[in-house]
Amino acid sequence: MDQELLLTLGEAGIALAGFSGIAEALQRRGQDAESRADRARLRDLLIASLGAAMFAFLPSVLTTAGMPIELALRHASAMLALYLLFAGATLLRGGTGRIGLLAWLFVLPAALMIVLLALVALGITHRVAAFAYVLTLFMLLILAAANFGVLLLRESSAAKH
């Protein structure tokens, strides 16, 4: 597995998590439904971006600790699958009381990735292990970027009114 690619994904996750601070500073402080929805989007942005950053570095940490890369990828895939279960449950619960389109756009591919990562963790599909792992990290970063974009669009439209 290309360590530089994983490090780049980790850096992207850290950058998106940092942008959440900007989104928080721009966020309205009210208790209305829009503010609750914005806080839920910010939470989802953090879950996705910090998860991508953490899991981008995990295989390198495990191999540095002396674990063979194949085994490190299997363990990292198992942990990433569990994390996706947590993230999916959090997204579906949401802060708005309803399941939004963005949540469904994450949950459906995430379910497929959880199955694929579980197969990798069990050693059944070792040929696609690196691909599945990196694709899942990309999916987390896309979710974070989408939430960040929605937050910025909402703020810019609120500033015009």
CSV table of N, CA and C in Angstrom, one decimal:
chain,number,residue,atom,x,y,z
A,1,MET,N,0.9,-1.2,0.0
A,1,MET,CA,0.0,0.0,0.0
A,1,MET,C,0.9,1.2,0.0
A,2,ASP,N,0.5,2.2,-0.8
A,2,ASP,CA,1.3,3.4,-0.9
A,2,ASP,C,1.1,4.3,0.4
A,3,GLN,N,2.2,4.4,1.1
A,3,GLN,CA,2.1,5.2,2.4
A,3,GLN,C,1.9,6.7,2.1
A,4,GLU,N,2.4,7.2,1.0
A,4,GLU,CA,2.2,8.6,0.7
A,4,GLU,C,0.8,8.9,0.5
A,5,LEU,N,0.1,8.0,-0.2
A,5,LEU,CA,-1.4,8.2,-0.4
A,5,LEU,C,-2.1,8.3,0.9
A,6,LEU,N,-1.8,7.4,1.8
A,6,LEU,CA,-2.5,7.4,3.1
A,6,LEU,C,-2.2,8.7,3.9
A,7,LEU,N,-0.9,9.1,3.8
A,7,LEU,CA,-0.6,10.3,4.5
A,7,LEU,C,-1.3,11.5,3.9
A,8,THR,N,-1.4,11.5,2.6
A,8,THR,CA,-2.2,12.6,2.0
A,8,THR,C,-3.6,12.6,2.4
A,9,LEU,N,-4.2,11.5,2.4
A,9,LEU,CA,-5.6,11.4,2.9
A,9,LEU,C,-5.7,11.8,4.4
A,10,GLY,N,-4.8,11.5,5.2
A,10,GLY,CA,-4.8,11.9,6.6
A,10,GLY,C,-4.7,13.4,6.7
A,11,GLU,N,-3.8,14.0,5.8
A,11,GLU,CA,-3.7,15.5,5.8
A,11,GLU,C,-5.0,16.2,5.4
A,12,ALA,N,-5.7,15.6,4.4
A,12,ALA,CA,-6.9,16.1,3.9
A,12,ALA,C,-8.0,16.1,5.1
A,13,GLY,N,-8.0,15.0,5.8
A,13,GLY,CA,-8.9,14.9,6.9
A,13,GLY,C,-8.6,15.9,8.0
A,14,ILE,N,-7.4,16.1,8.3
A,14,ILE,CA,-7.0,17.1,9.3
A,14,ILE,C,-7.4,18.5,8.8
A,15,ALA,N,-7.2,18.8,7.5
A,15,ALA,CA,-7.6,20.1,7.0
A,15,ALA,C,-9.1,20.3,7.1
A,16,LEU,N,-9.9,19.3,6.7
A,16,LEU,CA,-11.3,19.5,6.8
A,16,LEU,C,-11.7,19.6,8.3
A,17,ALA,N,-11.1,18.9,9.2
A,17,ALA,CA,-11.4,19.1,10.6
A,17,ALA,C,-11.1,20.6,11.0
A,18,GLY,N,-10.0,21.1,10.5
A,18,GLY,CA,-9.7,22.5,10.8
A,18,GLY,C,-10.6,23.5,10.3
A,19,PHE,N,-11.2,23.2,9.1
A,19,PHE,CA,-12.2,24.0,8.5
A,19,PHE,C,-13.5,24.0,9.3
A,20,SER,N,-13.7,23.0,10.1
A,20,SER,CA,-14.9,23.0,10.9
A,20,SER,C,-14.9,24.1,11.9
A,21,GLY,N,-13.7,24.5,12.3
A,21,GLY,CA,-13.6,25.6,13.2
A,21,GLY,C,-14.0,26.9,12.6
A,22,ILE,N,-13.7,27.1,11.3
A,22,ILE,CA,-14.2,28.2,10.6
A,22,ILE,C,-15.7,28.2,10.5
A,23,ALA,N,-16.2,27.0,10.2
A,23,ALA,CA,-17.7,26.8,10.1
A,23,ALA,C,-18.4,27.1,11.4
A,24,GLU,N,-17.7,26.7,12.5
A,24,GLU,CA,-18.3,27.0,13.8
A,24,GLU,C,-18.3,28.5,14.1
A,25,ALA,N,-17.2,29.2,13.7
A,25,ALA,CA,-17.2,30.6,13.9
A,25,ALA,C,-18.2,31.4,13.1
A,26,LEU,N,-18.5,30.8,11.9
A,26,LEU,CA,-19.5,31.5,11.1
A,26,LEU,C,-21.0,31.1,11.5
A,27,GLN,N,-21.1,30.1,12.3
A,27,GLN,CA,-22.4,29.5,12.6
A,27,GLN,C,-23.2,30.5,13.4
A,28,ARG,N,-24.5,30.5,13.1
A,28,ARG,CA,-25.5,31.3,14.0
A,28,ARG,C,-25.6,30.6,15.3
A,29,ARG,N,-25.9,31.3,16.3
A,29,ARG,CA,-26.0,30.8,17.7
A,29,ARG,C,-27.4,30.5,18.2
A,30,GLY,N,-28.4,30.6,17.3
A,30,GLY,CA,-29.8,30.4,17.7
A,30,GLY,C,-30.1,29.0,18.1
A,31,GLN,N,-31.3,28.8,18.6
A,31,GLN,CA,-31.8,27.4,18.9
A,31,GLN,C,-32.8,26.9,18.0
A,32,ASP,N,-33.0,27.6,16.8
A,32,ASP,CA,-34.0,27.2,15.9
A,32,ASP,C,-33.6,25.9,15.2
A,33,ALA,N,-34.5,25.4,14.3
A,33,ALA,CA,-34.3,24.2,13.6
A,33,ALA,C,-33.1,24.3,12.7
A,34,GLU,N,-32.9,25.4,12.1
A,34,GLU,CA,-31.7,25.6,11.2
A,34,GLU,C,-30.4,25.5,11.9
A,35,SER,N,-30.4,26.1,13.1
A,35,SER,CA,-29.1,26.0,13.9
A,35,SER,C,-28.9,24.6,14.4
A,36,ARG,N,-29.9,23.9,14.8
A,36,ARG,CA,-29.7,22.5,15.2
A,36,ARG,C,-29.2,21.6,14.0
A,37,ALA,N,-29.8,21.9,12.8
A,37,ALA,CA,-29.3,21.2,11.6
A,37,ALA,C,-27.9,21.5,11.3
A,38,ASP,N,-27.5,22.8,11.4
A,38,ASP,CA,-26.1,23.2,11.2
A,38,ASP,C,-25.1,22.5,12.2
A,39,ARG,N,-25.6,22.4,13.4
A,39,ARG,CA,-24.7,21.8,14.4
A,39,ARG,C,-24.6,20.3,14.1
A,40,ALA,N,-25.6,19.7,13.6
A,40,ALA,CA,-25.6,18.2,13.2
A,40,ALA,C,-24.6,18.1,12.0
A,41,ARG,N,-24.7,19.0,11.1
A,41,ARG,CA,-23.7,18.9,9.9
A,41,ARG,C,-22.3,19.1,10.4
A,42,LEU,N,-22.1,20.0,11.3
A,42,LEU,CA,-20.7,20.2,11.8
A,42,LEU,C,-20.2,19.0,12.6
A,43,ARG,N,-21.1,18.3,13.3
A,43,ARG,CA,-20.7,17.1,14.0
A,43,ARG,C,-20.4,16.0,13.0
A,44,ASP,N,-21.2,15.9,11.9
A,44,ASP,CA,-20.9,14.9,10.9
A,44,ASP,C,-19.6,15.2,10.1
A,45,LEU,N,-19.3,16.5,9.9
A,45,LEU,CA,-18.1,16.9,9.3
A,45,LEU,C,-16.9,16.4,10.2
A,46,LEU,N,-17.0,16.7,11.5
A,46,LEU,CA,-15.9,16.2,12.3
A,46,LEU,C,-15.8,14.7,12.4
A,47,ILE,N,-16.9,14.0,12.5
A,47,ILE,CA,-16.8,12.6,12.5
A,47,ILE,C,-16.1,12.0,11.3
A,48,ALA,N,-16.5,12.5,10.1
A,48,ALA,CA,-15.9,12.0,8.9
A,48,ALA,C,-14.5,12.4,8.7
A,49,SER,N,-14.2,13.7,8.9
A,49,SER,CA,-12.8,14.2,8.7
A,49,SER,C,-11.8,13.6,9.7
A,50,LEU,N,-12.1,13.6,10.9
A,50,LEU,CA,-11.2,13.1,11.9
A,50,LEU,C,-11.1,11.6,11.8
A,51,GLY,N,-12.2,10.9,11.4
A,51,GLY,CA,-12.1,9.5,11.1
A,51,GLY,C,-11.1,9.2,10.0
A,52,ALA,N,-11.3,9.9,8.9
A,52,ALA,CA,-10.4,9.7,7.7
A,52,ALA,C,-9.0,10.0,8.1
A,53,ALA,N,-8.7,11.0,8.9
A,53,ALA,CA,-7.3,11.3,9.3
A,53,ALA,C,-6.8,10.2,10.1
A,54,MET,N,-7.5,9.8,11.1
A,54,MET,CA,-7.0,8.7,12.0
A,54,MET,C,-6.8,7.4,11.3
A,55,PHE,N,-7.7,7.0,10.4
A,55,PHE,CA,-7.5,5.7,9.7
A,55,PHE,C,-6.5,5.8,8.6
A,56,ALA,N,-6.2,7.0,8.1
A,56,ALA,CA,-5.2,7.1,7.1
A,56,ALA,C,-3.8,6.8,7.7
A,57,PHE,N,-3.6,7.2,9.0
A,57,PHE,CA,-2.4,6.9,9.6
A,57,PHE,C,-2.3,5.6,10.3
A,58,LEU,N,-3.4,4.9,10.5
A,58,LEU,CA,-3.4,3.6,11.3
A,58,LEU,C,-2.5,2.5,10.6
A,59,PRO,N,-2.6,2.2,9.3
A,59,PRO,CA,-1.7,1.2,8.8
A,59,PRO,C,-0.3,1.5,9.0
A,60,SER,N,0.1,2.7,8.8
A,60,SER,CA,1.6,3.1,9.0
A,60,SER,C,2.0,2.9,10.5
A,61,VAL,N,1.1,3.2,11.4
A,61,VAL,CA,1.4,3.0,12.8
A,61,VAL,C,1.6,1.5,13.1
A,62,LEU,N,0.7,0.7,12.6
A,62,LEU,CA,0.7,-0.7,12.9
A,62,LEU,C,1.9,-1.4,12.2
A,63,THR,N,2.3,-0.9,11.0
A,63,THR,CA,3.5,-1.5,10.4
A,63,THR,C,4.8,-1.0,11.1
A,64,THR,N,4.8,0.2,11.6
A,64,THR,CA,5.9,0.7,12.3
A,64,THR,C,6.1,-0.1,13.6
A,65,ALA,N,5.0,-0.5,14.2
A,65,ALA,CA,5.0,-1.3,15.4
A,65,ALA,C,5.5,-2.8,15.2
A,66,GLY,N,5.7,-3.1,13.9
A,66,GLY,CA,6.3,-4.4,13.6
A,66,GLY,C,5.3,-5.4,13.0
A,67,MET,N,4.1,-5.0,12.7
A,67,MET,CA,3.0,-5.9,12.2
A,67,MET,C,3.2,-5.9,10.6
A,68,PRO,N,3.1,-7.1,10.1
A,68,PRO,CA,3.2,-7.2,8.6
A,68,PRO,C,2.1,-6.4,7.9
A,69,ILE,N,2.3,-5.8,6.8
A,69,ILE,CA,1.4,-4.9,6.1
A,69,ILE,C,0.1,-5.6,5.9
A,70,GLU,N,0.1,-6.9,5.5
A,70,GLU,CA,-1.2,-7.6,5.2
A,70,GLU,C,-2.0,-7.7,6.5
A,71,LEU,N,-1.4,-8.0,7.6
A,71,LEU,CA,-2.1,-8.1,8.9
A,71,LEU,C,-2.5,-6.8,9.4
A,72,ALA,N,-1.7,-5.8,9.2
A,72,ALA,CA,-2.0,-4.4,9.6
A,72,ALA,C,-3.3,-3.9,8.8
A,73,LEU,N,-3.3,-4.2,7.5
A,73,LEU,CA,-4.5,-3.8,6.7
A,73,LEU,C,-5.7,-4.5,7.1
A,74,ARG,N,-5.6,-5.8,7.5
A,74,ARG,CA,-6.8,-6.5,8.0
A,74,ARG,C,-7.3,-5.9,9.3
A,75,HIS,N,-6.4,-5.7,10.2
A,75,HIS,CA,-6.8,-5.1,11.5
A,75,HIS,C,-7.4,-3.7,11.3
A,76,ALA,N,-6.7,-2.9,10.5
A,76,ALA,CA,-7.2,-1.5,10.2
A,76,ALA,C,-8.6,-1.6,9.5
A,77,SER,N,-8.8,-2.5,8.6
A,77,SER,CA,-10.1,-2.7,7.9
A,77,SER,C,-11.2,-3.0,8.9
A,78,ALA,N,-10.9,-3.9,9.9
A,78,ALA,CA,-11.9,-4.3,10.9
A,78,ALA,C,-12.3,-3.0,11.7
A,79,MET,N,-11.3,-2.3,12.1
A,79,MET,CA,-11.6,-1.1,12.9
A,79,MET,C,-12.3,0.0,12.1
A,80,LEU,N,-12.0,0.1,10.9
A,80,LEU,CA,-12.7,1.1,10.0
A,80,LEU,C,-14.1,0.7,9.8
A,81,ALA,N,-14.4,-0.6,9.6
A,81,ALA,CA,-15.7,-1.1,9.5
A,81,ALA,C,-16.6,-0.8,10.7
A,82,LEU,N,-16.0,-1.0,11.9
A,82,LEU,CA,-16.7,-0.6,13.1
A,82,LEU,C,-16.9,0.9,13.2
A,83,TYR,N,-16.0,1.6,12.8
A,83,TYR,CA,-16.1,3.1,12.8
A,83,TYR,C,-17.2,3.5,11.9
A,84,LEU,N,-17.3,2.9,10.7
A,84,LEU,CA,-18.4,3.2,9.8
A,84,LEU,C,-19.8,2.9,10.4
A,85,LEU,N,-19.8,1.8,11.1
A,85,LEU,CA,-21.1,1.5,11.8
A,85,LEU,C,-21.5,2.6,12.8
A,86,PHE,N,-20.5,3.1,13.5
A,86,PHE,CA,-20.7,4.2,14.5
A,86,PHE,C,-21.1,5.4,13.7
A,87,ALA,N,-20.4,5.8,12.7
A,87,ALA,CA,-20.7,7.0,12.0
A,87,ALA,C,-22.0,7.0,11.3
A,88,GLY,N,-22.4,5.8,10.7
A,88,GLY,CA,-23.7,5.7,10.1
A,88,GLY,C,-24.8,5.8,11.1
A,89,ALA,N,-24.7,5.2,12.2
A,89,ALA,CA,-25.7,5.3,13.3
A,89,ALA,C,-25.8,6.8,13.7
A,90,THR,N,-24.7,7.5,13.9
A,90,THR,CA,-24.8,8.9,14.3
A,90,THR,C,-25.4,9.7,13.2
A,91,LEU,N,-25.1,9.5,11.9
A,91,LEU,CA,-25.7,10.2,10.9
A,91,LEU,C,-27.2,10.0,10.8
A,92,LEU,N,-27.6,8.7,10.9
A,92,LEU,CA,-29.0,8.4,10.8
A,92,LEU,C,-29.8,9.0,12.0
A,93,ARG,N,-29.2,9.0,13.2
A,93,ARG,CA,-29.9,9.7,14.3
A,93,ARG,C,-30.0,11.2,14.1
A,94,GLY,N,-28.9,11.8,13.6
A,94,GLY,CA,-28.9,13.2,13.3
A,94,GLY,C,-29.4,14.1,14.4
A,95,GLY,N,-29.4,15.4,14.1
A,95,GLY,CA,-29.9,16.4,15.0
A,95,GLY,C,-31.1,17.0,14.6
A,96,THR,N,-31.6,16.6,13.4
A,96,THR,CA,-32.8,17.2,12.9
A,96,THR,C,-34.1,16.5,13.0
A,97,GLY,N,-34.0,15.2,13.5
A,97,GLY,CA,-35.2,14.4,13.7
A,97,GLY,C,-35.7,13.8,12.4
A,98,ARG,N,-34.9,14.0,11.3
A,98,ARG,CA,-35.3,13.3,10.0
A,98,ARG,C,-34.0,12.9,9.4
A,99,ILE,N,-34.1,12.0,8.4
A,99,ILE,CA,-33.0,11.5,7.7
A,99,ILE,C,-32.8,12.3,6.4
A,100,GLY,N,-31.7,13.0,6.3
A,100,GLY,CA,-31.5,13.9,5.1
A,100,GLY,C,-30.9,13.1,4.0
A,101,LEU,N,-30.9,13.7,2.8
A,101,LEU,CA,-30.4,13.2,1.6
A,101,LEU,C,-28.9,12.9,1.8
A,102,LEU,N,-28.2,13.8,2.4
A,102,LEU,CA,-26.7,13.6,2.6
A,102,LEU,C,-26.4,12.4,3.4
A,103,ALA,N,-27.3,12.1,4.4
A,103,ALA,CA,-27.1,10.9,5.3
A,103,ALA,C,-27.3,9.7,4.4
A,104,TRP,N,-28.3,9.6,3.6
A,104,TRP,CA,-28.6,8.5,2.8
A,104,TRP,C,-27.5,8.3,1.8
A,105,LEU,N,-27.0,9.4,1.2
A,105,LEU,CA,-25.9,9.3,0.3
A,105,LEU,C,-24.6,8.7,0.9
A,106,PHE,N,-24.5,8.8,2.2
A,106,PHE,CA,-23.4,8.2,2.9
A,106,PHE,C,-23.7,6.8,3.3
A,107,VAL,N,-24.9,6.6,3.9
A,107,VAL,CA,-25.2,5.3,4.5
A,107,VAL,C,-25.2,4.1,3.5
A,108,LEU,N,-25.8,4.4,2.4
A,108,LEU,CA,-25.9,3.3,1.4
A,108,LEU,C,-24.5,2.8,0.9
A,109,PRO,N,-23.6,3.7,0.5
A,109,PRO,CA,-22.3,3.2,0.1
A,109,PRO,C,-21.5,2.7,1.3
A,110,ALA,N,-21.7,3.3,2.5
A,110,ALA,CA,-21.0,2.8,3.7
A,110,ALA,C,-21.4,1.4,4.0
A,111,ALA,N,-22.7,1.0,3.8
A,111,ALA,CA,-23.1,-0.4,4.1
A,111,ALA,C,-22.3,-1.3,3.2
A,112,LEU,N,-22.2,-1.0,1.9
A,112,LEU,CA,-21.4,-1.8,1.0
A,112,LEU,C,-19.9,-1.9,1.4
A,113,MET,N,-19.4,-0.7,1.9
A,113,MET,CA,-18.0,-0.7,2.3
A,113,MET,C,-17.8,-1.5,3.6
A,114,ILE,N,-18.7,-1.5,4.5
A,114,ILE,CA,-18.6,-2.3,5.7
A,114,ILE,C,-18.5,-3.7,5.4
A,115,VAL,N,-19.4,-4.2,4.5
A,115,VAL,CA,-19.3,-5.6,4.1
A,115,VAL,C,-18.0,-5.9,3.4
A,116,LEU,N,-17.5,-5.1,2.5
A,116,LEU,CA,-16.2,-5.3,1.9
A,116,LEU,C,-15.1,-5.3,2.9
A,117,LEU,N,-15.1,-4.3,3.8
A,117,LEU,CA,-14.0,-4.2,4.8
A,117,LEU,C,-14.1,-5.4,5.8
A,118,ALA,N,-15.3,-5.9,6.1
A,118,ALA,CA,-15.4,-7.1,6.9
A,118,ALA,C,-14.8,-8.3,6.2
A,119,LEU,N,-15.0,-8.4,4.9
A,119,LEU,CA,-14.4,-9.5,4.1
A,119,LEU,C,-12.9,-9.4,4.1
A,120,VAL,N,-12.4,-8.2,4.0
A,120,VAL,CA,-10.9,-8.0,4.1
A,120,VAL,C,-10.4,-8.3,5.4
A,121,ALA,N,-11.1,-7.9,6.5
A,121,ALA,CA,-10.7,-8.2,7.9
A,121,ALA,C,-10.6,-9.7,8.1
A,122,LEU,N,-11.5,-10.5,7.5
A,122,LEU,CA,-11.5,-11.9,7.6
A,122,LEU,C,-10.5,-12.6,6.7
A,123,GLY,N,-9.9,-11.9,5.9
A,123,GLY,CA,-8.9,-12.4,5.0
A,123,GLY,C,-9.5,-13.0,3.7
A,124,ILE,N,-10.7,-12.8,3.5
A,124,ILE,CA,-11.4,-13.4,2.3
A,124,ILE,C,-11.1,-12.7,1.0
A,125,THR,N,-11.0,-11.4,1.1
A,125,THR,CA,-10.8,-10.6,-0.2
A,125,THR,C,-9.5,-9.8,0.0
A,126,HIS,N,-8.4,-10.4,0.1
A,126,HIS,CA,-7.1,-9.7,0.3
A,126,HIS,C,-6.6,-9.0,-0.9
A,127,ARG,N,-7.1,-9.3,-2.1
A,127,ARG,CA,-6.6,-8.7,-3.3
A,127,ARG,C,-7.1,-7.3,-3.4
A,128,VAL,N,-8.3,-7.0,-2.9
A,128,VAL,CA,-8.8,-5.6,-3.0
A,128,VAL,C,-8.7,-4.9,-1.6
A,129,ALA,N,-7.9,-5.4,-0.7
A,129,ALA,CA,-7.8,-4.8,0.6
A,129,ALA,C,-7.4,-3.3,0.5
A,130,ALA,N,-6.3,-3.0,-0.1
A,130,ALA,CA,-5.9,-1.6,-0.2
A,130,ALA,C,-6.9,-0.7,-0.9
A,131,PHE,N,-7.4,-1.2,-2.0
A,131,PHE,CA,-8.4,-0.4,-2.7
A,131,PHE,C,-9.6,-0.1,-1.9
A,132,ALA,N,-10.2,-1.1,-1.2
A,132,ALA,CA,-11.3,-0.9,-0.3
A,132,ALA,C,-11.0,0.1,0.8
A,133,TYR,N,-9.9,-0.1,1.4
A,133,TYR,CA,-9.5,0.8,2.5
A,133,TYR,C,-9.4,2.3,2.0
A,134,VAL,N,-8.7,2.5,0.9
A,134,VAL,CA,-8.5,3.9,0.4
A,134,VAL,C,-9.9,4.4,-0.1
A,135,LEU,N,-10.7,3.6,-0.7
A,135,LEU,CA,-12.0,4.1,-1.2
A,135,LEU,C,-12.9,4.5,0.0
A,136,THR,N,-12.8,3.8,1.0
A,136,THR,CA,-13.6,4.1,2.2
A,136,THR,C,-13.1,5.5,2.8
A,137,LEU,N,-11.8,5.7,2.8
A,137,LEU,CA,-11.3,7.0,3.3
A,137,LEU,C,-11.7,8.1,2.4
A,138,PHE,N,-11.7,7.9,1.1
A,138,PHE,CA,-12.2,8.9,0.2
A,138,PHE,C,-13.7,9.2,0.5
A,139,MET,N,-14.4,8.2,0.7
A,139,MET,CA,-15.9,8.4,1.0
A,139,MET,C,-16.1,9.2,2.2
A,140,LEU,N,-15.3,9.0,3.3
A,140,LEU,CA,-15.4,9.8,4.5
A,140,LEU,C,-15.0,11.3,4.2
A,141,LEU,N,-14.0,11.5,3.4
A,141,LEU,CA,-13.6,12.8,3.0
A,141,LEU,C,-14.6,13.5,2.2
A,142,ILE,N,-15.3,12.8,1.3
A,142,ILE,CA,-16.3,13.4,0.5
A,142,ILE,C,-17.5,13.8,1.3
A,143,LEU,N,-17.8,13.0,2.3
A,143,LEU,CA,-18.9,13.3,3.3
A,143,LEU,C,-18.5,14.6,4.0
A,144,ALA,N,-17.3,14.7,4.5
A,144,ALA,CA,-16.9,15.8,5.3
A,144,ALA,C,-16.9,17.1,4.4
A,145,ALA,N,-16.4,17.0,3.2
A,145,ALA,CA,-16.4,18.1,2.2
A,145,ALA,C,-17.8,18.5,1.9
A,146,ALA,N,-18.7,17.6,1.7
A,146,ALA,CA,-20.1,17.9,1.4
A,146,ALA,C,-20.8,18.7,2.6
A,147,ASN,N,-20.5,18.2,3.8
A,147,ASN,CA,-21.1,18.9,5.0
A,147,ASN,C,-20.5,20.3,5.1
A,148,PHE,N,-19.2,20.4,4.8
A,148,PHE,CA,-18.6,21.7,4.9
A,148,PHE,C,-19.2,22.7,3.8
A,149,GLY,N,-19.4,22.1,2.6
A,149,GLY,CA,-20.0,22.9,1.6
A,149,GLY,C,-21.4,23.4,1.9
A,150,VAL,N,-22.2,22.5,2.5
A,150,VAL,CA,-23.5,22.9,2.9
A,150,VAL,C,-23.5,23.9,3.9
A,151,LEU,N,-22.6,23.8,4.9
A,151,LEU,CA,-22.5,24.8,5.9
A,151,LEU,C,-22.1,26.2,5.4
A,152,LEU,N,-21.2,26.2,4.4
A,152,LEU,CA,-20.8,27.5,3.8
A,152,LEU,C,-21.9,28.1,3.0
A,153,LEU,N,-22.6,27.2,2.2
A,153,LEU,CA,-23.7,27.8,1.4
A,153,LEU,C,-24.8,28.3,2.3
A,154,ARG,N,-25.1,27.7,3.4
A,154,ARG,CA,-26.1,28.2,4.3
A,154,ARG,C,-25.7,29.5,4.9
A,155,GLU,N,-24.5,29.6,5.2
A,155,GLU,CA,-24.0,30.8,5.8
A,155,GLU,C,-24.0,32.0,4.8
A,156,SER,N,-23.6,31.7,3.6
A,156,SER,CA,-23.5,32.7,2.6
A,156,SER,C,-24.9,33.2,2.2
A,157,SER,N,-25.9,32.3,2.2
A,157,SER,CA,-27.3,32.7,1.9
A,157,SER,C,-27.9,33.4,3.1
A,158,ALA,N,-27.5,33.0,4.3
A,158,ALA,CA,-28.0,33.8,5.5
A,158,ALA,C,-27.4,35.2,5.5
A,159,ALA,N,-26.2,35.3,5.1
A,159,ALA,CA,-25.6,36.6,5.1
A,159,ALA,C,-26.2,37.6,4.1
A,160,LYS,N,-26.7,37.1,3.0
A,160,LYS,CA,-27.4,37.9,2.0
A,160,LYS,C,-28.7,38.4,2.5
A,161,HIS,N,-29.4,37.7,3.4
A,161,HIS,CA,-30.7,38.1,3.9
A,161,HIS,C,-30.6,39.0,5.0
